[in-house]
Structures are given as C-alpha cells and as structure tokens.
GROMACS .gro file of C-alpha atoms in nm:
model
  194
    1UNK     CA    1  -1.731  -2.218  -0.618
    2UNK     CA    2  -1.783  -1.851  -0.664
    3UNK     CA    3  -1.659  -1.765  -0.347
    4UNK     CA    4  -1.319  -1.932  -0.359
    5UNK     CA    5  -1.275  -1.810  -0.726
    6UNK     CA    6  -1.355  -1.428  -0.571
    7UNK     CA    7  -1.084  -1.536  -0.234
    8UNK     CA    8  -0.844  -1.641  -0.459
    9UNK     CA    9  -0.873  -1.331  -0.704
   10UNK     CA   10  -0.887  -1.100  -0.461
   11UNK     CA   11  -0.595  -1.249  -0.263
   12UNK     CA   12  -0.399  -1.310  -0.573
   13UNK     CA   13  -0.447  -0.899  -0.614
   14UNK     CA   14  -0.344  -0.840  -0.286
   15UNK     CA   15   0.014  -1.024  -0.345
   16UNK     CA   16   0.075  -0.894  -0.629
   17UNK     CA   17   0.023  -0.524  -0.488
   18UNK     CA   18   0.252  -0.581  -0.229
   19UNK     CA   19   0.553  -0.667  -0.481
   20UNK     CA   20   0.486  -0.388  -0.664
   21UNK     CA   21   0.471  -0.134  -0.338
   22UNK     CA   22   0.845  -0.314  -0.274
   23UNK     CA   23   0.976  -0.294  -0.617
   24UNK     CA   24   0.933   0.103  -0.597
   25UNK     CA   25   1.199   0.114  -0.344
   26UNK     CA   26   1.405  -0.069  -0.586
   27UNK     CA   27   1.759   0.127  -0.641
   28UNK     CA   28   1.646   0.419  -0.435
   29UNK     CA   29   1.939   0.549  -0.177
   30UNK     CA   30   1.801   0.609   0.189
   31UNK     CA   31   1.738   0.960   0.174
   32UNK     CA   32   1.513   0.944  -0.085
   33UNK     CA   33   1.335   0.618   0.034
   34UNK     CA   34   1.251   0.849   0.350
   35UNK     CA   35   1.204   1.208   0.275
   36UNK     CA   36   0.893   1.366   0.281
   37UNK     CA   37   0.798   1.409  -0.121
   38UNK     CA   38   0.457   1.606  -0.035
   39UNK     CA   39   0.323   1.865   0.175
   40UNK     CA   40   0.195   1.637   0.461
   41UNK     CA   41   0.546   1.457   0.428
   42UNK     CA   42   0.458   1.165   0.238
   43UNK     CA   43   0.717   0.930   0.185
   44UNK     CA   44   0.785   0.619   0.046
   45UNK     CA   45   0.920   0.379   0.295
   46UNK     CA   46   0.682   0.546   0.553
   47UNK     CA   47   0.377   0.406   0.305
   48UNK     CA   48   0.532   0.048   0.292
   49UNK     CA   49   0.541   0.073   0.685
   50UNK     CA   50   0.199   0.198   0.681
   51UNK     CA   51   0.059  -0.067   0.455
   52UNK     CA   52   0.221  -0.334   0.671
   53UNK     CA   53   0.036  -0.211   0.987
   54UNK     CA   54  -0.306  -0.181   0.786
   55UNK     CA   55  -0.284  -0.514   0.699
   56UNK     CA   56  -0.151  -0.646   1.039
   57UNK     CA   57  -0.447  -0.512   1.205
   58UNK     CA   58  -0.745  -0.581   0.917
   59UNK     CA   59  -0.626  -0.947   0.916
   60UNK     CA   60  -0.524  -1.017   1.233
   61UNK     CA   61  -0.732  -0.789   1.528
   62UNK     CA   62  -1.040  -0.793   1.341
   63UNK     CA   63  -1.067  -1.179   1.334
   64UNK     CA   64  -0.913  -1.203   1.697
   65UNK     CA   65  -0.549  -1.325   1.532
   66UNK     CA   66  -0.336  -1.035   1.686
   67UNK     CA   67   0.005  -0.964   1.485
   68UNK     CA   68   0.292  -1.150   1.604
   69UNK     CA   69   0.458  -0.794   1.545
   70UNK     CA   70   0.323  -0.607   1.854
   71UNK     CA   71   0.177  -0.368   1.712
   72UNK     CA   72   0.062  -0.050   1.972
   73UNK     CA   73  -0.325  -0.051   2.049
   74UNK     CA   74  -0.519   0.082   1.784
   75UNK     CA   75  -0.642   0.369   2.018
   76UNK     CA   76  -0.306   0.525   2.055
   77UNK     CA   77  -0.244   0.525   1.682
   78UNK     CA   78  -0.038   0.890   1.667
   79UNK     CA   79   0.101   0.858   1.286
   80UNK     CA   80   0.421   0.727   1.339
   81UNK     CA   81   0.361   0.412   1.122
   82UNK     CA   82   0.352   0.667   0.826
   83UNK     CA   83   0.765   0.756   0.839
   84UNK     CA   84   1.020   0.553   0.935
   85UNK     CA   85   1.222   0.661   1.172
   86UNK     CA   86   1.595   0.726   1.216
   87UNK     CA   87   1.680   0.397   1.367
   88UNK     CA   88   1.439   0.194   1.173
   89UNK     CA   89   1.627   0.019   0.892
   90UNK     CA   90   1.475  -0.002   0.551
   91UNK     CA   91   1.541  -0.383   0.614
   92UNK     CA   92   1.336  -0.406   0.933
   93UNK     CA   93   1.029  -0.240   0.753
   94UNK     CA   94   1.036  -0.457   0.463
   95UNK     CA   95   1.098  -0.729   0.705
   96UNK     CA   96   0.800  -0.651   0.951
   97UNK     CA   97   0.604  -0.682   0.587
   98UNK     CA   98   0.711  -0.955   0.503
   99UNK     CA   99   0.618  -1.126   0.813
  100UNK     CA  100   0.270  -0.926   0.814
  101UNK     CA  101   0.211  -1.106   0.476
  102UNK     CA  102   0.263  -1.433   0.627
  103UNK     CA  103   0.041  -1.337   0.873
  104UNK     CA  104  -0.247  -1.208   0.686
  105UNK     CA  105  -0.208  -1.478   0.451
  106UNK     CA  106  -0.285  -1.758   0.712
  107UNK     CA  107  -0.606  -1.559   0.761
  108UNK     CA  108  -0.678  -1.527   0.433
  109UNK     CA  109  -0.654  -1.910   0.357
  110UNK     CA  110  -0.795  -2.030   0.684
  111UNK     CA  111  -1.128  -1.820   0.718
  112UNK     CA  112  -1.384  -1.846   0.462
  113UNK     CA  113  -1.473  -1.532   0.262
  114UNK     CA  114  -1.797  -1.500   0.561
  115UNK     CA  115  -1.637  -1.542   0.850
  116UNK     CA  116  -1.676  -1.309   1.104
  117UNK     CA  117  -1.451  -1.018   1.237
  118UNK     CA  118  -1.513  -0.718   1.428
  119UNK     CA  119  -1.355  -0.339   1.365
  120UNK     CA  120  -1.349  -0.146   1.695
  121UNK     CA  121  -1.272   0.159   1.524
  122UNK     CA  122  -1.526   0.156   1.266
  123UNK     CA  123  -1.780   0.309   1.389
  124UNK     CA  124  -2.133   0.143   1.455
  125UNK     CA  125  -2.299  -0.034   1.270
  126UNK     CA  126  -2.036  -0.103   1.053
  127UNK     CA  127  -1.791  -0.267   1.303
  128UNK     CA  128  -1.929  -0.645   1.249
  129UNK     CA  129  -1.781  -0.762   0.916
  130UNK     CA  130  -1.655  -1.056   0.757
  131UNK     CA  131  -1.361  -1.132   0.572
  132UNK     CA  132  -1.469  -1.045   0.264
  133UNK     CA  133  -1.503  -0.716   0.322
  134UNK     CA  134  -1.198  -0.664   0.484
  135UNK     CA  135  -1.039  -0.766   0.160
  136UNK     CA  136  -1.215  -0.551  -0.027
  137UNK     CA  137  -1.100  -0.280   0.250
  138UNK     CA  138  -0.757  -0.393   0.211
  139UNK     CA  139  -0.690  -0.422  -0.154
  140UNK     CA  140  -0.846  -0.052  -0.173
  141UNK     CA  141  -0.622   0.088   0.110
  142UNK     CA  142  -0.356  -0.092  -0.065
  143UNK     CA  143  -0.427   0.027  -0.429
  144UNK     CA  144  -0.454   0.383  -0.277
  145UNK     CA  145  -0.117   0.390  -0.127
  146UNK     CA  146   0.017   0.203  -0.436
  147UNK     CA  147  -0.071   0.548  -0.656
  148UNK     CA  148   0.088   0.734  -0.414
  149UNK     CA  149   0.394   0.538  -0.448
  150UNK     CA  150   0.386   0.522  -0.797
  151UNK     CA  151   0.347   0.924  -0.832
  152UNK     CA  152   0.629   0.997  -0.563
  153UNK     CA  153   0.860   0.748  -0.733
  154UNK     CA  154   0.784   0.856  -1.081
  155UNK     CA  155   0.887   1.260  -0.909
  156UNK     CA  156   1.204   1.074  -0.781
  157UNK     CA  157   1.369   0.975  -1.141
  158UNK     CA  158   1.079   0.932  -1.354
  159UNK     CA  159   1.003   0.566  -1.325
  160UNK     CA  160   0.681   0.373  -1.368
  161UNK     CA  161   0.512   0.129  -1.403
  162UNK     CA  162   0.394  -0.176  -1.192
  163UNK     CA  163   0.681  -0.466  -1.224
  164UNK     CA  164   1.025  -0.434  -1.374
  165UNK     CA  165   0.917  -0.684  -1.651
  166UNK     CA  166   0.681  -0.380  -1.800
  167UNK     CA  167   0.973  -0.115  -1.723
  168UNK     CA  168   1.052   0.089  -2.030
  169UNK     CA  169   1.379   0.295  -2.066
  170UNK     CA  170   1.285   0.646  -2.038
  171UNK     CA  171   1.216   0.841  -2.375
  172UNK     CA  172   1.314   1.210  -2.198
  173UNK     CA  173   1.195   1.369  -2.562
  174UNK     CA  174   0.878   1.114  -2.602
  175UNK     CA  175   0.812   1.249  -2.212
  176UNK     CA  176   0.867   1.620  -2.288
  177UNK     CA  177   0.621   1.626  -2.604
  178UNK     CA  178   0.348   1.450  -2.440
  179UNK     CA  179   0.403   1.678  -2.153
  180UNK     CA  180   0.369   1.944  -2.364
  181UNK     CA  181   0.055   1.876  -2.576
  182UNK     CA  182  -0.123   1.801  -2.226
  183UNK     CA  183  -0.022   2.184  -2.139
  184UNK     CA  184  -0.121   2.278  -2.468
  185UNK     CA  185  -0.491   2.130  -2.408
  186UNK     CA  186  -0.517   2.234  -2.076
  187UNK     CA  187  -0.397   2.603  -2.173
  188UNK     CA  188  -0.618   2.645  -2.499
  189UNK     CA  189  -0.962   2.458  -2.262
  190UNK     CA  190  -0.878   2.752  -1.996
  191UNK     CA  191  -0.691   3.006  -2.094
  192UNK     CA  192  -0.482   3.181  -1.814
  193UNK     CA  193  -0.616   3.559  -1.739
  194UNK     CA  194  -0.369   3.850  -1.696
   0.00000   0.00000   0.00000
C-alpha cells in the first residue's frame, strides 16, 4: 500500500513539474525562449530539451525501454540537448516532451517501484537501481532545472510563480521596496569597505 501511495506521489510530482517547466515558456517570443540568460548560456527552451532527454533515458535505457525518440548513445553526449538549435522549432521540443512523457509514463505505471534498471554511466556500484530511485533522481533533476527556469524567466519580465492559477499581477513598487529592505539587511550585516 505504501509503495503505490509513494509511486503515485512521486509520479503525480513529476507531472505536475513538467507543466510548470512548459508554462514558463508561456508568451515568451523566440529569442528570448533561446538566448543564453547566464554565463554558461543557460537558456530556457534548451532546459525543456534537456529535461526531455533526462527523462527519456532514466525511464527508458535504464529499464531496457529505449526512447522511441532516438536519442544519440549516451557516450557521445556533447551538450547539445542543452540549446536548441536554429532549425529546431520550439514546437518540436515541446513535442519530443510530450512524447517522452508518454514514454516515461508507461514505465512508471508498468514497473513496480523495485524493479530493476541499470545506469551505465553511473559509476560502480551505483549503476544497479530500481525504479524508485530513478524517480527520486528524476524529480530532483527536474526540480533543479525547474529553479533555473523559474529564475531566468522571472530576469525575462519578472514573472513567477508555479501555474498561472497562482500568477499575481506584478506590484513594480511592492517589488522595489522589498528589494530594497533585502539590500538594506544585506548592506548594514556587511558593510561594503572603501
């Protein structure tokens, strides 16, 4: 009983993450769905692609279900599922999603929570697993990427939150005032030296 109350949670988590990682692209134009917004050129339809291939691979190589997507090896992984590029539609990535989650969702609901899979590159001994850890790999992979996307976005046009039901219009003065007693705080805790 416990274990298909902890499938279902953790599978019910999963879905819901994955509307929310799509809902962040929500009203964006292209550019900005695809630019790099960090450093290391982070983007946000590059993490959507990204998440997709995580979750292609965890729940279907691991437990010998390989994606329908044709997916390169894992060995010659080289980054690209991190950016989309130029003739990749922001369609096609939300489509090969899509799909994935039909995918990983068969595995999800026809393996039970200790069936076996096998992670060639995780190193040893940690390559034989079952599915319940994978899901626990998953949702954090996913939750990880979600912050990034909710960061980026909010740098976009200052949106947040997790589902447009729980959107609030923007308070620009609320925003600034908060802003600025968090500068206050940090300056008076460690003052800046000359």
């Amino acid at each position: 009983m416990i274990e298909e109350f902890a499938k279902d949670t953790m599978h019910g988590r999963l879905r819901r993450d994955r509307e929310a990682l799509l809902w962040k692209l929500d009203g964006l134009s292209e550019y900005d769905a695809r630019r790099p917004l960090t450093a290391t050129g982070t983007n946000l339809l590059g993490l959507v692609k990204h998440v997709a291939a995580v979750e292609a691979r965890y729940f279907g190589e691991v437990f010998d279900r390989p994606s329908p997507e044709g997916l390169p090896p894992w060995q010659d992984h080289d980054g690209s599922d991190l950016w989309a590029a130029e003739d990749e539609t922001r369609d096609q990535i939300i489509g090969f999603y899509r799909r994935t989650w039909e995918h990983s969702d068969a595995t999800i609901n026809g393996l039970p929570l200790d069936a076996p899979g096998h992670v060639p590159w995780w190193p040893e001994p940690h390559a034989d697993t079952n599915l319940f850890a994978i899901l626990v790999h998953v949702l954090g992979e996913s939750n990880r990427h979600l912050g990034h996307v909710d960061i980026l976005r909010e740098g976009l046009d200052g949106r947040t939150g997790m589902r447009p039901e729980h959107e609030k219009q923007i308070d620009e003065e609320a925003r600034a005032a908060y802003c600025a007693k968090i500068e206050q705080a940090a300056r008076s805790a460690a003052p800046i030296k000359a």
